[in-house]
Amino acid sequence: MWRSPSLGTLLAAEPVTVWTDTDPSRNRNIWAPEFHRFGDRWYLHYTADDGVDEHHRLYVLESEGDDPLGPYHFRARLAPPNHASDNGDPSVFVHGGRLDLAYAGINQYQHNGLNITPMSNPHTVFGDAVALDADGGCPEVREGPEFLNRNGRIWMTYSTCDTGKPDYQVWMMSLPNGADPLRSRNWTQHAGPVFSRADDRGVFGPGHHSFFRSPDGTEDWIVYHAKTTTTFTYTNRTTRAQRISWNADGSPDLGRPLALGATQDLPSGDPGSGTYWINDDGRASGDGGVAYTGAWNSGTGCATQCFWGDDHWSDRAGNTASFTFTGTRIALLSVRDTGNGIAAVSIDGGPEQRVDFHGAIRVGETLQYLSPRLP
């Protein structure tokens, strides 16, 4: 888990291992974690298996105290009596004073479809699961359910299509307040995707998302993963966040995915990051810049895969790009592709560290190097 006082400094936050499992029946292929606070404890719901994909199941951890960083202890496996196998992507929500668990798993509608089961507490399932017949614009999956409770309804957004496709996208169903979520006919399907690829912005496969409030509670934000390539791949997914709004009918308006280079304000009440950017053409939003020695090429062929559609590169040993800045850390983001090779990074004339810019699939601005914290 990463913790940061500002959304703008998450990139430079140090990861913390909050829990490690030694049980070989459930300590492989761990994915789709979500953490929720109930009372004075945090619960981390997730998916794991024994190394065989078809064996993935739902599990939950409980924190020892009131800290999302834990430590945690294993609490339970979540297994609806009528649907105990091949499940994933757990998410819990409260509706009408009752706690329910939504997840993805095989049902009569899809190989990986949406299901809901009641819970007596954050770590106990006590009833059979109900399957939902959700639309999705493709036959493969309905997964990653997430919830917003606003304007008299529960809005359930979920991801559809194979995650490897550039067409991975978000669809939505809703439920009136007071209606039973375990009665599938109470759910209303909303037509068409509500968040999908934006080719003109170089964003593909946006989905498997979540929502959060700004620190002052006045704004709603979506956090999601997306790619910068149209290639069918499960790699190159990076985490992005942007503000959402609300439609006149009370439904959430997720908008369109922003390009990696888009400028946006931090969430309202965010204390600010103290970070700024330096572009490879020398432009900067703070105190700093970049100077080149030797012969360097530049051009706009990178298009939407680069922050501002420009790019600089050199294929000659000894050529340098020297960044100057005022701060304690620098993160280097760039394109990775088959035409790239090796560079070396040195701080203040210190020892060089190898950085590999080569990649089998051309991808946009990815984190290549994060410096240690400096004086």
Tab-separated table of C-alpha atoms in Angstrom, residues 3-355:
chain	number	residue	atom	x	y	z
A	3	ARG	CA	0.316	6.498	1.549
A	4	SER	CA	0.736	10.154	0.621
A	5	PRO	CA	-0.545	13.493	1.982
A	6	SER	CA	-1.340	14.572	-1.589
A	7	LEU	CA	-2.517	12.885	-4.755
A	8	GLY	CA	0.379	14.615	-6.466
A	9	THR	CA	3.039	12.797	-4.428
A	10	LEU	CA	1.763	9.226	-4.666
A	11	LEU	CA	4.283	8.595	-7.458
A	12	ALA	CA	7.153	9.119	-5.025
A	13	ALA	CA	5.578	7.380	-2.010
A	14	GLU	CA	7.268	4.315	-0.562
A	15	PRO	CA	5.306	1.035	-0.809
A	16	VAL	CA	4.485	-0.716	2.460
A	17	THR	CA	3.866	-4.460	2.680
A	18	VAL	CA	0.797	-4.669	4.901
A	19	TRP	CA	0.444	-8.463	4.969
A	20	THR	CA	2.027	-11.641	3.605
A	21	ASP	CA	0.331	-15.048	3.410
A	22	THR	CA	2.164	-18.319	4.003
A	23	ASP	CA	-0.783	-20.567	3.159
A	24	PRO	CA	-0.009	-22.151	-0.265
A	25	SER	CA	-3.712	-22.629	-1.000
A	26	ARG	CA	-4.238	-18.852	-1.293
A	27	ASN	CA	-0.927	-16.993	-1.584
A	28	ARG	CA	-0.576	-16.797	-5.372
A	29	ASN	CA	-2.039	-14.470	-8.006
A	30	ILE	CA	-3.300	-11.964	-5.446
A	31	TRP	CA	-5.293	-9.198	-7.119
A	32	ALA	CA	-8.167	-6.694	-6.909
A	33	PRO	CA	-7.655	-5.545	-3.299
A	34	GLU	CA	-10.116	-3.079	-1.774
A	35	PHE	CA	-9.993	-1.630	1.713
A	36	HIS	CA	-13.010	-0.332	3.637
A	37	ARG	CA	-13.425	0.990	7.169
A	38	PHE	CA	-16.191	-0.375	9.402
A	39	GLY	CA	-16.206	0.747	13.027
A	40	ASP	CA	-12.605	1.148	14.140
A	41	ARG	CA	-11.163	-1.529	11.862
A	42	TRP	CA	-10.089	-1.696	8.219
A	43	TYR	CA	-11.020	-4.663	6.045
A	44	LEU	CA	-9.050	-5.619	2.961
A	45	HIS	CA	-11.092	-7.758	0.546
A	46	TYR	CA	-9.158	-9.427	-2.269
A	47	THR	CA	-8.827	-12.358	-4.688
A	48	ALA	CA	-6.170	-15.098	-4.534
A	49	ASP	CA	-5.487	-18.683	-5.621
A	50	ASP	CA	-2.985	-21.535	-5.291
A	51	GLY	CA	-1.294	-20.868	-8.609
A	52	VAL	CA	-4.137	-22.230	-10.754
A	53	ASP	CA	-6.311	-19.464	-12.183
A	54	GLU	CA	-9.545	-21.457	-11.938
A	55	HIS	CA	-9.003	-21.790	-8.188
A	56	HIS	CA	-9.185	-18.098	-7.354
A	57	ARG	CA	-11.439	-17.316	-4.411
A	58	LEU	CA	-12.519	-14.345	-2.265
A	59	TYR	CA	-10.824	-13.529	1.036
A	60	VAL	CA	-10.775	-10.789	3.670
A	61	LEU	CA	-8.181	-9.434	6.115
A	62	GLU	CA	-8.862	-7.357	9.238
A	63	SER	CA	-6.580	-4.656	10.654
A	64	GLU	CA	-5.259	-4.899	14.202
A	65	GLY	CA	-6.079	-1.238	14.805
A	66	ASP	CA	-7.538	1.836	13.118
A	67	ASP	CA	-4.844	2.222	10.457
A	68	PRO	CA	-5.255	1.271	6.767
A	69	LEU	CA	-1.548	0.333	6.693
A	70	GLY	CA	-2.253	-2.412	9.220
A	71	PRO	CA	-0.868	-4.665	10.401
A	72	TYR	CA	-3.560	-7.084	9.212
A	73	HIS	CA	-4.477	-10.647	10.048
A	74	PHE	CA	-6.327	-13.168	7.921
A	75	ARG	CA	-9.994	-13.221	8.833
A	76	ALA	CA	-12.007	-15.418	6.454
A	77	ARG	CA	-12.777	-16.800	3.059
A	78	LEU	CA	-15.959	-15.359	1.554
A	79	ALA	CA	-17.950	-18.203	0.009
A	80	PRO	CA	-21.652	-17.872	-0.872
A	81	PRO	CA	-23.292	-21.296	-0.247
A	82	ASN	CA	-24.520	-21.566	-3.849
A	83	HIS	CA	-21.446	-20.048	-5.512
A	84	ALA	CA	-18.267	-20.928	-3.643
A	85	SER	CA	-15.756	-21.212	-6.494
A	86	ASP	CA	-14.045	-19.258	-9.286
A	87	ASN	CA	-14.838	-15.787	-7.931
A	88	GLY	CA	-12.979	-12.469	-7.956
A	89	ASP	CA	-13.081	-8.670	-7.635
A	90	PRO	CA	-14.932	-8.347	-4.299
A	91	SER	CA	-16.527	-5.038	-3.304
A	92	VAL	CA	-18.767	-4.334	-0.315
A	93	PHE	CA	-21.530	-1.745	-0.061
A	94	VAL	CA	-24.166	-0.666	2.448
A	95	HIS	CA	-27.767	-0.322	1.316
A	96	GLY	CA	-30.794	0.130	3.569
A	97	GLY	CA	-28.668	-0.547	6.632
A	98	ARG	CA	-27.505	-3.931	5.290
A	99	LEU	CA	-24.052	-4.914	4.107
A	100	ASP	CA	-23.757	-6.755	0.797
A	101	LEU	CA	-20.888	-8.213	-1.196
A	102	ALA	CA	-20.696	-7.824	-4.972
A	103	TYR	CA	-18.177	-9.778	-7.019
A	104	ALA	CA	-17.407	-11.276	-10.429
A	105	GLY	CA	-17.842	-14.982	-11.087
A	106	ILE	CA	-19.321	-17.602	-13.367
A	107	ASN	CA	-23.113	-17.385	-13.612
A	108	GLN	CA	-25.845	-18.229	-16.102
A	109	TYR	CA	-25.301	-14.983	-18.009
A	110	GLN	CA	-21.528	-14.674	-18.446
A	111	HIS	CA	-18.424	-16.752	-17.830
A	112	ASN	CA	-17.430	-13.900	-15.544
A	113	GLY	CA	-20.588	-12.066	-14.501
A	114	LEU	CA	-21.868	-9.912	-11.634
A	115	ASN	CA	-23.191	-11.465	-8.437
A	116	ILE	CA	-24.417	-10.094	-5.090
A	117	THR	CA	-24.645	-11.906	-1.737
A	118	PRO	CA	-25.692	-10.663	1.735
A	119	MET	CA	-23.252	-10.262	4.621
A	120	SER	CA	-23.825	-10.209	8.375
A	121	ASN	CA	-20.561	-8.308	8.922
A	122	PRO	CA	-17.518	-7.334	6.809
A	123	HIS	CA	-16.042	-10.835	7.042
A	124	THR	CA	-19.097	-13.131	6.947
A	125	VAL	CA	-21.368	-14.132	4.049
A	126	PHE	CA	-24.673	-15.555	5.278
A	127	GLY	CA	-26.821	-16.160	2.205
A	128	ASP	CA	-26.953	-17.337	-1.391
A	129	ALA	CA	-25.670	-15.153	-4.204
A	130	VAL	CA	-27.941	-13.649	-6.868
A	131	ALA	CA	-26.710	-13.217	-10.438
A	132	LEU	CA	-27.324	-10.040	-12.441
A	133	ASP	CA	-27.800	-10.031	-16.207
A	134	ALA	CA	-25.670	-6.985	-16.977
A	135	ASP	CA	-25.046	-5.491	-20.415
A	136	GLY	CA	-21.528	-4.743	-21.536
A	137	GLY	CA	-21.120	-4.380	-25.282
A	138	CYS	CA	-19.026	-7.559	-25.497
A	139	PRO	CA	-19.444	-11.186	-24.464
A	140	GLU	CA	-16.441	-11.691	-22.167
A	141	VAL	CA	-16.759	-10.302	-18.649
A	142	ARG	CA	-18.639	-8.132	-16.203
A	143	GLU	CA	-16.247	-7.424	-13.330
A	144	GLY	CA	-14.926	-4.924	-10.803
A	145	PRO	CA	-18.269	-3.630	-9.436
A	146	GLU	CA	-18.107	-0.279	-7.621
A	147	PHE	CA	-20.777	1.806	-5.910
A	148	LEU	CA	-21.904	5.408	-5.466
A	149	ASN	CA	-24.917	6.150	-3.244
A	150	ARG	CA	-26.348	9.504	-4.241
A	151	ASN	CA	-29.558	11.225	-5.297
A	152	GLY	CA	-31.909	8.470	-4.174
A	153	ARG	CA	-30.177	5.557	-5.888
A	154	ILE	CA	-27.267	3.162	-5.678
A	155	TRP	CA	-25.184	3.519	-8.856
A	156	MET	CA	-23.211	0.367	-9.602
A	157	THR	CA	-20.504	0.808	-12.211
A	158	TYR	CA	-18.570	-2.193	-13.517
A	159	SER	CA	-15.960	-3.071	-16.130
A	160	THR	CA	-16.645	-5.108	-19.263
A	161	CYS	CA	-14.740	-6.806	-22.110
A	162	ASP	CA	-11.435	-8.627	-21.801
A	163	THR	CA	-8.948	-6.583	-19.774
A	164	GLY	CA	-6.338	-7.066	-22.503
A	165	LYS	CA	-8.478	-5.295	-25.101
A	166	PRO	CA	-8.219	-1.568	-25.794
A	167	ASP	CA	-12.047	-1.649	-25.575
A	168	TYR	CA	-12.141	-2.532	-21.863
A	169	GLN	CA	-14.729	-0.049	-20.529
A	170	VAL	CA	-17.175	0.870	-17.767
A	171	TRP	CA	-20.943	0.312	-17.791
A	172	MET	CA	-23.604	1.048	-15.157
A	173	MET	CA	-26.748	-0.269	-13.430
A	174	SER	CA	-28.721	1.417	-10.650
A	175	LEU	CA	-31.067	0.557	-7.799
A	176	PRO	CA	-33.577	2.832	-5.998
A	177	ASN	CA	-33.057	3.435	-2.314
A	178	GLY	CA	-35.278	1.024	-0.373
A	179	ALA	CA	-35.249	-1.660	-3.098
A	180	ASP	CA	-33.753	-5.081	-2.355
A	181	PRO	CA	-30.430	-5.519	-4.239
A	182	LEU	CA	-30.905	-9.315	-4.060
A	183	ARG	CA	-33.872	-9.095	-6.425
A	184	SER	CA	-32.320	-8.804	-9.865
A	185	ARG	CA	-35.421	-7.203	-11.389
A	186	ASN	CA	-34.939	-4.178	-9.103
A	187	TRP	CA	-31.791	-3.194	-10.975
A	188	THR	CA	-32.094	-0.830	-13.965
A	189	GLN	CA	-29.620	-1.181	-16.809
A	190	HIS	CA	-28.245	2.055	-18.263
A	191	ALA	CA	-27.598	1.945	-21.991
A	192	GLY	CA	-24.088	2.133	-23.353
A	193	PRO	CA	-20.705	2.585	-21.707
A	194	VAL	CA	-20.226	5.451	-19.256
A	195	PHE	CA	-16.402	5.480	-19.499
A	196	SER	CA	-14.463	4.155	-22.480
A	197	ARG	CA	-11.410	4.527	-24.725
A	198	ALA	CA	-10.402	7.970	-25.976
A	199	ASP	CA	-8.290	7.429	-29.095
A	200	ASP	CA	-7.650	11.138	-29.622
A	201	ARG	CA	-6.128	11.293	-26.147
A	202	GLY	CA	-4.129	8.077	-26.360
A	203	VAL	CA	-6.151	6.332	-23.639
A	204	PHE	CA	-7.222	2.712	-24.115
A	205	GLY	CA	-8.907	0.120	-21.923
A	206	PRO	CA	-9.984	2.385	-19.030
A	207	GLY	CA	-11.642	0.472	-16.223
A	208	HIS	CA	-11.402	-1.526	-13.004
A	209	HIS	CA	-11.915	1.637	-11.077
A	210	SER	CA	-12.951	2.998	-7.716
A	211	PHE	CA	-14.232	6.292	-6.343
A	212	PHE	CA	-13.113	8.695	-3.631
A	213	ARG	CA	-14.088	12.067	-2.212
A	214	SER	CA	-11.833	15.114	-2.193
A	215	PRO	CA	-10.390	15.885	1.259
A	216	ASP	CA	-12.965	18.622	1.875
A	217	GLY	CA	-15.844	16.404	0.709
A	218	THR	CA	-16.987	18.688	-2.111
A	219	GLU	CA	-15.791	16.668	-5.125
A	220	ASP	CA	-16.081	13.110	-6.401
A	221	TRP	CA	-13.148	11.460	-8.194
A	222	ILE	CA	-12.591	8.259	-10.119
A	223	VAL	CA	-9.333	6.312	-9.943
A	224	TYR	CA	-8.822	3.703	-12.663
A	225	HIS	CA	-6.283	1.930	-14.814
A	226	ALA	CA	-5.749	2.446	-18.538
A	227	LYS	CA	-3.144	1.856	-21.246
A	228	THR	CA	-1.442	3.927	-23.940
A	229	THR	CA	-1.474	1.191	-26.598
A	230	THR	CA	-4.122	-0.436	-28.795
A	231	THR	CA	-2.211	-3.727	-28.631
A	232	PHE	CA	-3.975	-6.603	-26.881
A	233	THR	CA	-1.951	-6.839	-23.669
A	234	TYR	CA	-2.409	-7.217	-19.937
A	235	THR	CA	0.692	-5.088	-19.297
A	236	ASN	CA	1.185	-1.308	-19.543
A	237	ARG	CA	-1.723	-0.557	-17.227
A	238	THR	CA	-1.108	2.574	-15.184
A	239	THR	CA	-3.164	4.194	-12.458
A	240	ARG	CA	-4.912	7.502	-13.227
A	241	ALA	CA	-7.344	9.754	-11.372
A	242	GLN	CA	-9.700	12.532	-12.440
A	243	ARG	CA	-12.735	14.433	-11.201
A	244	ILE	CA	-16.277	13.332	-12.104
A	245	SER	CA	-19.553	15.278	-12.098
A	246	TRP	CA	-23.285	14.564	-11.878
A	247	ASN	CA	-26.037	14.678	-14.489
A	248	ALA	CA	-29.377	16.452	-14.111
A	249	ASP	CA	-31.136	13.091	-13.575
A	250	GLY	CA	-28.916	12.361	-10.578
A	251	SER	CA	-26.635	9.859	-12.312
A	252	PRO	CA	-22.842	10.141	-12.220
A	253	ASP	CA	-21.121	11.639	-15.252
A	254	LEU	CA	-17.702	9.988	-15.469
A	255	GLY	CA	-16.701	12.120	-18.456
A	256	ARG	CA	-13.896	11.010	-20.795
A	257	PRO	CA	-10.472	9.693	-19.791
A	258	LEU	CA	-7.881	12.448	-19.741
A	259	ALA	CA	-4.634	12.217	-21.680
A	260	LEU	CA	-1.507	11.563	-19.642
A	261	GLY	CA	-0.352	15.103	-20.302
A	262	ALA	CA	-3.615	16.771	-19.301
A	263	THR	CA	-3.349	19.439	-16.631
A	264	GLN	CA	-5.924	19.298	-13.860
A	265	ASP	CA	-6.339	20.771	-10.403
A	266	LEU	CA	-5.678	18.593	-7.380
A	267	PRO	CA	-8.760	17.467	-5.421
A	268	SER	CA	-10.332	20.278	-3.417
A	269	GLY	CA	-8.677	20.437	-0.017
A	270	ASP	CA	-5.588	18.533	-1.169
A	271	PRO	CA	-2.660	20.264	0.577
A	272	GLY	CA	-0.623	20.208	-2.618
A	273	SER	CA	2.347	18.193	-3.647
A	274	GLY	CA	5.167	20.678	-4.040
A	275	THR	CA	5.988	18.849	-7.271
A	276	TYR	CA	6.369	20.257	-10.761
A	277	TRP	CA	7.229	19.015	-14.223
A	278	ILE	CA	10.135	19.539	-16.591
A	279	ASN	CA	9.390	18.677	-20.212
A	280	ASP	CA	12.095	17.351	-22.541
A	281	ASP	CA	11.940	20.545	-24.630
A	282	GLY	CA	13.026	22.619	-21.638
A	283	ARG	CA	9.628	23.894	-20.536
A	284	ALA	CA	9.019	23.597	-16.798
A	285	SER	CA	6.316	24.509	-14.307
A	286	GLY	CA	8.880	25.239	-11.589
A	287	ASP	CA	12.503	26.043	-10.940
A	288	GLY	CA	14.470	23.887	-13.363
A	289	GLY	CA	15.141	22.794	-16.897
A	290	VAL	CA	17.060	20.423	-19.145
A	291	ALA	CA	20.250	20.970	-21.183
A	292	TYR	CA	21.644	18.641	-23.875
A	293	THR	CA	25.157	17.856	-25.067
A	294	GLY	CA	25.854	16.051	-28.335
A	295	ALA	CA	23.460	15.425	-31.215
A	296	TRP	CA	19.830	14.822	-30.196
A	297	ASN	CA	16.779	14.233	-32.380
A	298	SER	CA	13.309	15.586	-31.715
A	299	GLY	CA	9.909	15.226	-33.332
A	300	THR	CA	6.182	14.838	-32.896
A	301	GLY	CA	5.894	11.195	-33.982
A	302	CYS	CA	5.156	10.203	-30.406
A	303	ALA	CA	1.758	11.960	-30.732
A	304	THR	CA	-0.706	11.204	-27.915
A	305	GLN	CA	1.642	8.691	-26.299
A	306	CYS	CA	3.837	11.564	-25.107
A	307	PHE	CA	2.757	14.245	-22.669
A	308	TRP	CA	2.795	17.050	-25.245
A	309	GLY	CA	3.228	15.094	-28.466
A	310	ASP	CA	6.964	15.769	-28.610
A	311	ASP	CA	9.982	13.571	-27.990
A	312	HIS	CA	13.772	13.787	-27.745
A	313	TRP	CA	16.206	10.921	-28.301
A	314	SER	CA	19.824	10.165	-29.069
A	315	ASP	CA	21.640	7.005	-30.206
A	316	ARG	CA	25.208	8.158	-29.483
A	317	ALA	CA	27.163	7.073	-26.423
A	318	GLY	CA	28.245	9.957	-24.232
A	319	ASN	CA	25.461	12.330	-25.213
A	320	THR	CA	23.755	13.739	-22.141
A	321	ALA	CA	20.526	15.314	-20.977
A	322	SER	CA	21.077	17.132	-17.674
A	323	PHE	CA	18.078	18.024	-15.522
A	324	THR	CA	18.365	20.712	-12.868
A	325	PHE	CA	15.688	21.211	-10.250
A	326	THR	CA	15.003	22.372	-6.733
A	327	GLY	CA	13.619	19.546	-4.667
A	328	THR	CA	14.417	16.189	-3.081
A	329	ARG	CA	13.456	13.685	-5.756
A	330	ILE	CA	13.107	13.327	-9.522
A	331	ALA	CA	10.980	10.845	-11.471
A	332	LEU	CA	11.804	10.127	-15.099
A	333	LEU	CA	8.908	9.208	-17.374
A	334	SER	CA	9.294	8.325	-21.043
A	335	VAL	CA	8.251	6.151	-23.945
A	336	ARG	CA	9.324	2.505	-24.024
A	337	ASP	CA	9.585	0.722	-27.381
A	338	THR	CA	11.636	-1.654	-29.529
A	339	GLY	CA	13.671	1.180	-31.023
A	340	ASN	CA	15.067	2.221	-27.658
A	341	GLY	CA	18.079	0.959	-25.762
A	342	ILE	CA	20.056	1.689	-22.608
A	343	ALA	CA	20.835	4.899	-20.769
A	344	ALA	CA	22.643	5.696	-17.540
A	345	VAL	CA	21.515	8.070	-14.804
A	346	SER	CA	23.954	9.832	-12.514
A	347	ILE	CA	23.110	12.236	-9.690
A	348	ASP	CA	25.563	15.092	-9.061
A	349	GLY	CA	28.360	13.200	-10.784
A	350	GLY	CA	27.821	10.068	-8.690
A	351	PRO	CA	27.829	6.424	-9.843
A	352	GLU	CA	25.706	5.593	-12.867
A	353	GLN	CA	22.546	3.513	-12.708
A	354	ARG	CA	21.404	1.634	-15.807
A	355	VAL	CA	17.943	2.438	-17.166
